[in-house]
Every structure is written in structure tokens, then in C-alpha cells.
Amino acid sequence: MNDSNGLGFYLPGALLLVAAALKAPALYRNPRDELLRSVVTLLVLATAVFGFTAIPTLVAVNRITGIPNAAAPVVFSLLTAFSGANIVLIFRWSSGPEDAERTRRRSRLCTVVTLAVIAAVNVLFALGDTPVERLRDLDTYYASTPYIREMILLYLAAHTTAAVTMTLLCRRWAREVHGPLRAGLTLIASGYVLNLLYDAAKFSAIGARWAGGDWDVLSAEVAPAFASVSALLVGTGFVLPLVSQHVTGQWNMWSRYVRLRPLSRELREATRHSINLAGGPWTPIEIRLTQRESDIHDGILTVSPYLHAAVREQALRRELAAGRPADEAEAVADAAALARAVVLWGRARGGPEPAAPRAASPVLISPNTPSGLVRMSRALATSATVRSCRQSAAPEQGTPA
């Protein structure tokens, strides 16, 4: 390739390595997840491809092994493995649970074929003779050398087959999905179209050599340009949905964490946890959110003896009569009963001895879904009905009714 310092390859490789690192913890927690394993494998192979196709790395491999052009079968093997991993990932990415067995069969077949091509590439290189180091034009320089010629043609044939397969699979699946996934698939398909142009340039240059011509510029300059842009598009196409999923997941958790703040504040005095897992400034949002939701459920359980069905039903009727949707009306009713219960619990707790509420009317509330908690939290902060119930409980004396 023309990038003599390798930055054009090392920088994209570093980006893909970061993406692999983001997925590694999830794979450690779920080692049997085939889709996740395929994603991490693909990202690691992509990192290796970028790293080993840089000119400085090619030179280093040749020097370390002491074999001229030893880097060639390494690069061809990595590119073949990367192409196979692409196909396996698309198989697993696009299939549902009902297609699990068929997906495994197709993935195994693709893996076996990929390994067979890699083995053949290395055997052919070992059988051939490449005494002169060629970093940019090995394909055309050894186009007529026994065994090396077959190695090059085998690699290009496998690469072309993978490019056609990936283009068709990605375009077909892109028609069925939307958002970042569709954008990623479109980028991957576009990258593999450029891969086909790369293969066409290589085949043309080799054919010209066989015919006695000199189209080496296609192999040494044009094809690498296609490959560079293709690698960028394919890498971005795979990373985009992954990064988008990570960012969206983090945003949703932070959003839920913030929206639960009114409910958390309402129950702050009633929470009973002994260990605060989310106390540090660098605590991950997953732990912060889990702590907050746990505290909320703990607080609801603490004040539950003071939650009264009559208060909830009255608030529910009022909200439904005002035309509020059923789920929002129920959230307001739960919040109203909870706000009143917190006041009563606090007064009983501050007295000489907490009064025992009558057991006939209490009702336990605790939304079973995150969205239910968020709706109740929003009602605590904004609902006039909730404020009214909270204020009505303040002047009461004696045992709660």
C-alpha cells in the first residue's frame, strides 16, 4: 500500500480495537453468546487486518521471519478470515431464534471453507519461491511463478466470492431494518462493492502480465485505493450499529436515572439499604440505576402499611374523569397514595412510638416495570392531585384513617 508510515491503517485499526474492547466485558459475562462472540472475533480480525497490511508491519514480519515476502500469506490469511467472519456475523445477526440450527450449519460450513482456503494459501506459499521482497506489487511480480500464482488466484477468488456474498446479504437485510443498523448495512455493502472493484483491478493487472502487458498501476495504486476506502466503509458499517447501541443504552439509563429522581427524593427517608454501591463519582450508570431502583422499591415497602386503597381509588377516579389515559391515571393514583403514605409514615416515625395502622385498608403499590416507576415519579413532581393528597395528610392527627 502507499501509506509508508502506516498511519492510514493503524488509526482505523485502533478505532476497531476500541470497539472490540467495548464488547469484551459483555462477552466475558456471556461466553456462550454466539452473536456476541462473532462480533468480537470480527472486530479483532479487522484490527489485525489493518495492522498487518501497513507497510511497516509487512517489513517487520519479513525481517523477523527472515523469509522474503513472509507477510504475504499472513495478510492473505487474515483477509480471508476477516471475509469469512463477516459472512458468519451476517448469518447470525440476521437470523431469528427459529433459524438457530440452520444458522449454525451455515456458519460451520463458512468456517470450514475459510480455514481450508487459509491452509491452501500457506501451503502454496511454502511450495513456491519468492526470493525478491515485493511490498506493493507481489501480485503482478510473481503472477507467473508456480504455486505463488495459484496462491494469489485462490486468495482473490475467495475474496471475490466473499464480496459478492456480503453485498447480496447486506442489501437484502438492509431492506428489512431501519435506523443505525440499516445505515451500517448500507455502508458495509458499499464497502464490498469497492472490494469487487479491488478484485477486478487485481485480476486485470495479473491478466495483463500474462498477456505481456504492463497494467501494474492497477494492482499497485488503484486497487489499494479501493481497498483503503472499502476497509473504512466496512469498518464504519460494523462499528456504527455497535456504538449507536452502546450510546443509546447509556442515554436511556441516564434518562431513566434522572427521571426517577423525584420518586427517589420522596422516599429518601424511608430507604433502608445498608450499603451504597453508587457512592463514587466514577460509578457506572448501570450500578447507579440499579441502586436507585432498589432504594425506591425498598422505600415503597417501608411505607406500605400507610398506603390506602381508598386514597388510590379516589385519585384514580378523579384522573379518569378528567380524561387522562389509563396508564397515566394509575401512575397519578399510585403517586397520590404514596405521597400521603410518606407523610403519615414520617409523622408516626417521629412520634414516641409509631402507631399501628389498621389492616383493613392498606394496599401495596409497586410498579413492576421501569416505565411504571418513571410515570409515578413524573406524577409526584407535576400532578396537582398528588400535591393535594400530600397536603391533606399534613394536618391530620392520630392514627391514619
XYZ file of C-alpha atoms in Angstrom:
401
model
C 0.000 0.000 0.000
C 1.128 3.612 -0.461
C 0.944 4.654 3.171
C 4.632 4.272 4.068
C 4.246 5.254 7.748
C 1.155 3.090 8.238
C -0.989 5.749 9.959
C -3.770 5.279 7.411
C -4.021 1.682 8.641
C -3.068 1.941 12.303
C -5.625 4.643 13.152
C -8.691 2.743 11.813
C -7.276 -0.388 13.441
C -7.120 1.420 16.785
C -10.738 2.522 16.389
C -11.836 -1.060 15.765
C -9.772 -2.249 18.733
C -11.624 0.225 20.955
C -14.924 -1.142 19.644
C -13.754 -4.677 20.464
C -12.768 -3.555 23.964
C -16.260 -2.122 24.494
C -17.760 -5.522 23.689
C -15.212 -7.650 25.576
C -16.817 -7.292 29.061
C -20.176 -8.392 27.684
C -18.540 -11.431 26.065
C -16.797 -12.267 29.346
C -20.184 -12.242 31.091
C -21.892 -14.197 28.288
C -19.256 -16.501 26.732
C -21.931 -18.700 25.112
C -23.498 -15.834 23.165
C -22.667 -16.805 19.561
C -23.631 -13.449 18.071
C -21.537 -11.522 20.569
C -18.624 -13.893 20.030
C -18.869 -13.334 16.271
C -18.869 -9.557 16.739
C -15.751 -9.578 18.923
C -13.989 -12.042 16.582
C -14.757 -9.816 13.608
C -13.502 -6.670 15.340
C -10.275 -8.378 16.444
C -9.671 -9.719 12.935
C -10.386 -6.305 11.439
C -7.839 -4.778 13.812
C -5.298 -7.403 12.757
C -6.008 -6.792 9.057
C -5.371 -3.055 9.388
C -2.269 -3.659 11.464
C -0.678 -6.286 9.206
C -1.414 -4.598 5.864
C 0.539 -1.477 6.828
C 3.913 -1.255 5.088
C 5.948 -1.019 8.337
C 4.329 -4.222 9.590
C 4.970 -6.027 6.294
C 8.632 -5.078 6.503
C 8.830 -6.132 10.160
C 7.277 -9.561 9.502
C 9.680 -10.215 6.628
C 12.668 -9.174 8.737
C 11.642 -11.145 11.832
C 10.982 -14.368 9.926
C 13.974 -13.945 7.647
C 11.775 -15.043 4.722
C 11.231 -12.603 1.824
C 7.515 -11.874 1.468
C 6.541 -13.981 4.514
C 3.998 -11.257 5.279
C 2.070 -12.068 2.095
C 0.420 -15.319 3.262
C -0.171 -13.719 6.679
C -2.071 -10.837 5.084
C -3.940 -13.125 2.682
C -4.899 -15.414 5.572
C -6.138 -12.525 7.720
C -8.155 -11.044 4.857
C -9.692 -14.444 4.119
C -10.512 -14.964 7.815
C -11.990 -11.476 8.001
C -14.185 -12.132 4.962
C -15.381 -15.406 6.451
C -16.069 -13.749 9.813
C -18.120 -11.085 8.019
C -20.341 -13.716 6.450
C -20.740 -15.659 9.711
C -21.675 -12.475 11.564
C -24.284 -11.540 8.974
C -25.728 -15.061 9.180
C -26.074 -14.814 12.963
C -27.037 -11.144 13.013
C -29.917 -11.504 10.579
C -31.396 -14.791 11.802
C -34.027 -15.267 14.488
C -34.282 -17.919 17.225
C -36.337 -20.111 14.907
C -33.405 -20.258 12.435
C -30.778 -21.119 15.044
C -29.947 -24.605 13.761
C -29.785 -23.557 10.105
C -27.598 -20.603 11.077
C -25.199 -22.903 12.932
C -24.917 -25.189 9.888
C -24.267 -22.303 7.530
C -21.761 -20.765 9.933
C -19.893 -24.043 10.346
C -19.734 -24.539 6.562
C -18.423 -20.993 6.077
C -15.810 -21.513 8.809
C -14.631 -24.824 7.305
C -14.305 -23.300 3.821
C -12.459 -20.290 5.225
C -9.983 -22.469 7.117
C -9.455 -24.636 4.040
C -8.619 -21.591 1.902
C -6.232 -20.265 4.573
C -4.480 -23.640 4.771
C -4.190 -23.835 0.981
C -2.782 -20.288 0.769
C 0.003 -21.114 3.248
C 0.796 -24.491 1.647
C 1.064 -22.903 -1.799
C 3.356 -20.177 -0.456
C 5.575 -22.813 1.170
C 5.778 -24.715 -2.132
C 6.583 -21.612 -4.173
C 9.676 -19.423 -4.367
C 9.663 -15.648 -3.740
C 13.310 -14.601 -3.322
C 12.745 -10.883 -4.031
C 10.810 -8.856 -1.440
C 7.855 -7.059 -3.038
C 5.785 -4.888 -0.702
C 3.392 -3.335 -3.214
C 3.374 -5.396 -6.383
C 3.792 -9.025 -5.272
C 0.629 -9.989 -7.196
C 1.960 -8.953 -10.587
C 5.681 -9.581 -9.958
C 5.009 -13.257 -9.174
C 1.957 -13.594 -11.446
C 3.598 -16.421 -13.420
C 5.558 -18.099 -10.617
C 4.388 -21.684 -9.954
C 2.388 -22.130 -6.748
C 2.630 -18.393 -5.905
C 0.427 -17.740 -8.943
C -2.115 -20.259 -7.637
C -1.918 -18.765 -4.137
C -2.721 -15.301 -5.460
C -5.583 -16.527 -7.646
C -7.050 -18.598 -4.804
C -6.966 -15.640 -2.442
C -8.551 -13.310 -4.996
C -11.240 -15.876 -5.886
C -12.124 -16.340 -2.213
C -12.110 -12.575 -1.699
C -14.398 -12.024 -4.684
C -16.800 -14.745 -3.544
C -16.989 -13.198 -0.081
C -17.530 -9.720 -1.543
C -20.426 -10.873 -3.734
C -21.973 -12.817 -0.848
C -21.685 -9.925 1.604
C -23.061 -7.394 -0.876
C -26.137 -9.518 -1.547
C -26.726 -10.411 2.124
C -26.344 -6.834 3.358
C -28.535 -5.294 0.675
C -31.274 -7.860 1.262
C -31.235 -7.405 5.018
C -30.987 -3.594 4.797
C -34.429 -3.561 3.166
C -35.915 -5.156 6.306
C -34.428 -2.921 9.035
C -34.194 0.764 9.886
C -32.081 3.265 11.774
C -28.354 2.813 12.541
C -28.459 -0.874 11.592
C -29.716 -0.081 8.103
C -27.124 2.680 7.721
C -24.411 0.271 8.846
C -25.504 -2.430 6.414
C -25.579 0.083 3.570
C -22.015 1.145 4.389
C -20.868 -2.489 4.547
C -22.500 -3.284 1.193
C -20.923 -0.184 -0.369
C -17.549 -1.229 1.012
C -17.861 -4.663 -0.547
C -18.790 -3.172 -3.902
C -15.438 -1.372 -3.723
C -13.856 -4.709 -2.790
C -15.195 -6.096 -6.050
C -13.511 -3.203 -7.868
C -10.313 -4.029 -5.962
C -10.529 -7.636 -7.158
C -11.274 -6.529 -10.708
C -8.202 -4.274 -10.713
C -6.012 -7.087 -9.377
C -7.301 -9.636 -11.896
C -6.865 -7.141 -14.734
C -3.269 -6.398 -13.789
C -2.431 -10.106 -13.482
C -4.135 -10.844 -16.823
C -2.147 -8.074 -18.471
C 1.092 -9.614 -17.147
C 0.141 -12.968 -18.637
C -0.570 -11.248 -21.973
C 2.798 -9.482 -21.926
C 1.414 -6.081 -20.966
C 2.075 -3.837 -18.016
C -1.008 -2.721 -16.051
C 0.828 -2.907 -12.756
C -0.528 0.518 -11.787
C -3.941 -1.106 -11.320
C -2.549 -3.542 -8.759
C -0.031 -1.269 -7.037
C -2.003 2.004 -6.881
C -5.642 1.727 -7.981
C -6.520 -1.475 -6.103
C -5.020 -0.265 -2.779
C -7.033 2.953 -3.059
C -10.231 0.907 -3.436
C -9.148 -1.297 -0.522
C -8.486 1.647 1.789
C -11.879 3.253 1.205
C -13.571 -0.148 1.338
C -11.971 -1.010 4.679
C -13.062 2.332 6.102
C -16.663 1.840 4.926
C -16.882 -1.771 6.126
C -15.277 -0.968 9.475
C -17.555 2.031 9.997
C -20.554 -0.028 8.924
C -19.912 -2.623 11.618
C -18.948 -0.136 14.307
C -21.862 2.269 13.734
C -24.668 -0.007 14.999
C -22.494 -1.211 17.898
C -21.545 2.284 19.041
C -25.083 3.530 18.454
C -26.451 0.680 20.556
C -23.974 1.429 23.353
C -24.644 5.177 23.306
C -28.405 4.659 23.136
C -28.276 2.205 26.036
C -26.229 4.600 28.154
C -28.525 7.508 27.267
C -31.650 5.532 28.173
C -30.203 4.521 31.543
C -29.121 8.056 32.396
C -32.517 9.376 31.283
C -34.347 6.876 33.491
C -31.997 7.611 36.377
C -32.735 11.343 36.174
C -36.491 10.893 35.737
C -36.619 8.690 38.840
C -35.134 11.476 40.970
C -38.493 12.855 42.257
C -39.545 9.379 43.387
C -36.146 8.755 44.970
C -36.338 12.058 46.865
C -39.876 11.310 48.052
C -38.708 8.051 49.586
C -35.236 9.129 50.715
C -36.015 8.897 54.435
C -37.779 5.573 54.031
C -34.960 3.720 52.253
C -33.212 1.123 54.338
C -30.225 -0.086 52.324
C -27.075 -0.528 54.384
C -24.549 -0.463 51.540
C -24.384 2.356 48.990
C -22.958 0.840 45.812
C -23.321 4.068 43.818
C -21.458 6.475 46.051
C -18.384 7.222 43.941
C -18.223 9.824 41.148
C -16.962 7.188 38.686
C -19.641 4.637 39.452
C -21.112 3.232 36.180
C -24.655 4.251 35.371
C -25.754 0.602 35.477
C -24.912 0.454 39.188
C -26.342 3.916 39.886
C -29.645 2.994 38.262
C -29.822 -0.373 39.991
C -29.152 1.303 43.349
C -31.821 3.945 42.778
C -34.468 1.438 41.684
C -33.590 -0.841 44.603
C -33.894 2.065 47.033
C -37.249 3.029 45.561
C -38.688 -0.455 45.962
C -37.231 -0.627 49.465
C -38.829 2.697 50.347
C -42.219 1.703 48.976
C -42.087 -1.477 51.021
C -41.202 0.533 54.147
C -44.201 2.884 53.921
C -46.565 0.217 52.543
C -48.591 -0.094 55.800
C -49.707 3.513 55.238
C -50.762 3.008 51.607
C -54.552 3.056 51.451
C -56.759 1.690 48.711
C -59.418 4.360 49.265
C -56.938 7.177 48.606
C -55.696 5.493 45.448
C -59.173 4.729 44.120
C -60.376 8.284 44.731
C -57.393 9.735 42.876
C -57.811 7.221 40.058
C -61.482 8.129 39.562
C -60.594 11.814 39.518
C -57.899 11.390 36.879
C -60.012 9.145 34.646
C -62.919 11.585 34.892
C -60.538 14.333 33.738
C -59.819 12.315 30.586
C -56.304 11.152 31.461
C -55.102 7.903 29.763
C -55.425 4.801 31.954
C -51.686 4.207 32.494
C -51.058 7.828 33.435
C -54.149 7.896 35.678
C -52.900 4.807 37.509
C -49.459 6.385 37.923
C -51.016 9.518 39.444
C -53.202 7.395 41.735
C -50.189 5.380 42.910
C -48.175 8.558 43.436
C -51.002 10.208 45.389
C -51.337 7.236 47.723
C -47.558 7.080 48.100
C -47.163 10.805 48.852
C -49.799 10.609 51.594
C -48.247 7.419 52.992
C -44.808 9.028 53.241
C -46.247 11.923 55.279
C -48.094 9.560 57.627
C -45.070 7.263 57.975
C -42.798 10.200 58.759
C -45.117 11.559 61.459
C -45.564 8.130 63.027
C -41.795 7.580 62.943
C -41.195 10.920 64.647
C -43.605 10.199 67.488
C -42.829 8.460 70.743
C -43.994 5.172 69.274
C -45.168 4.520 65.715
C -48.883 3.944 65.573
C -50.034 0.682 64.070
C -52.283 1.382 61.077
C -55.482 -0.568 60.682
C -55.012 -3.615 58.446
C -58.333 -3.429 56.616
C -57.486 -0.825 54.016
C -53.720 -0.815 53.180
C -52.723 -1.763 49.643
C -49.195 -2.363 48.411
C -48.194 -0.490 45.265
C -45.006 -1.016 43.325
C -44.970 -0.767 39.523
C -43.392 -3.867 38.011
C -41.859 -2.107 35.024
C -39.247 0.661 34.728
C -41.711 2.749 32.717
C -44.270 2.423 35.530
C -41.780 3.789 38.052
C -40.913 6.679 35.739
C -44.583 7.595 35.255
C -45.144 7.560 39.012
C -42.026 9.679 39.534
C -43.257 12.213 36.986
C -46.649 12.333 38.687
C -45.014 13.041 42.049
C -43.276 16.065 40.537
C -46.090 17.505 38.435
C -49.553 16.302 39.471
C -51.930 18.628 41.323
C -53.783 15.570 42.628
C -50.600 14.300 44.258
C -49.904 17.683 45.848
C -53.446 17.768 47.187
C -53.112 14.339 48.809
C -49.762 15.240 50.314
C -51.138 18.483 51.775
C -54.295 16.832 53.095
C -52.212 14.358 55.090
C -50.081 17.004 56.784
C -52.579 18.402 59.354
C -54.082 15.052 60.279
C -53.662 13.857 63.876
C -53.707 10.478 65.447
C -53.838 7.172 63.755
C -54.095 7.258 59.948
C -57.548 6.569 58.641
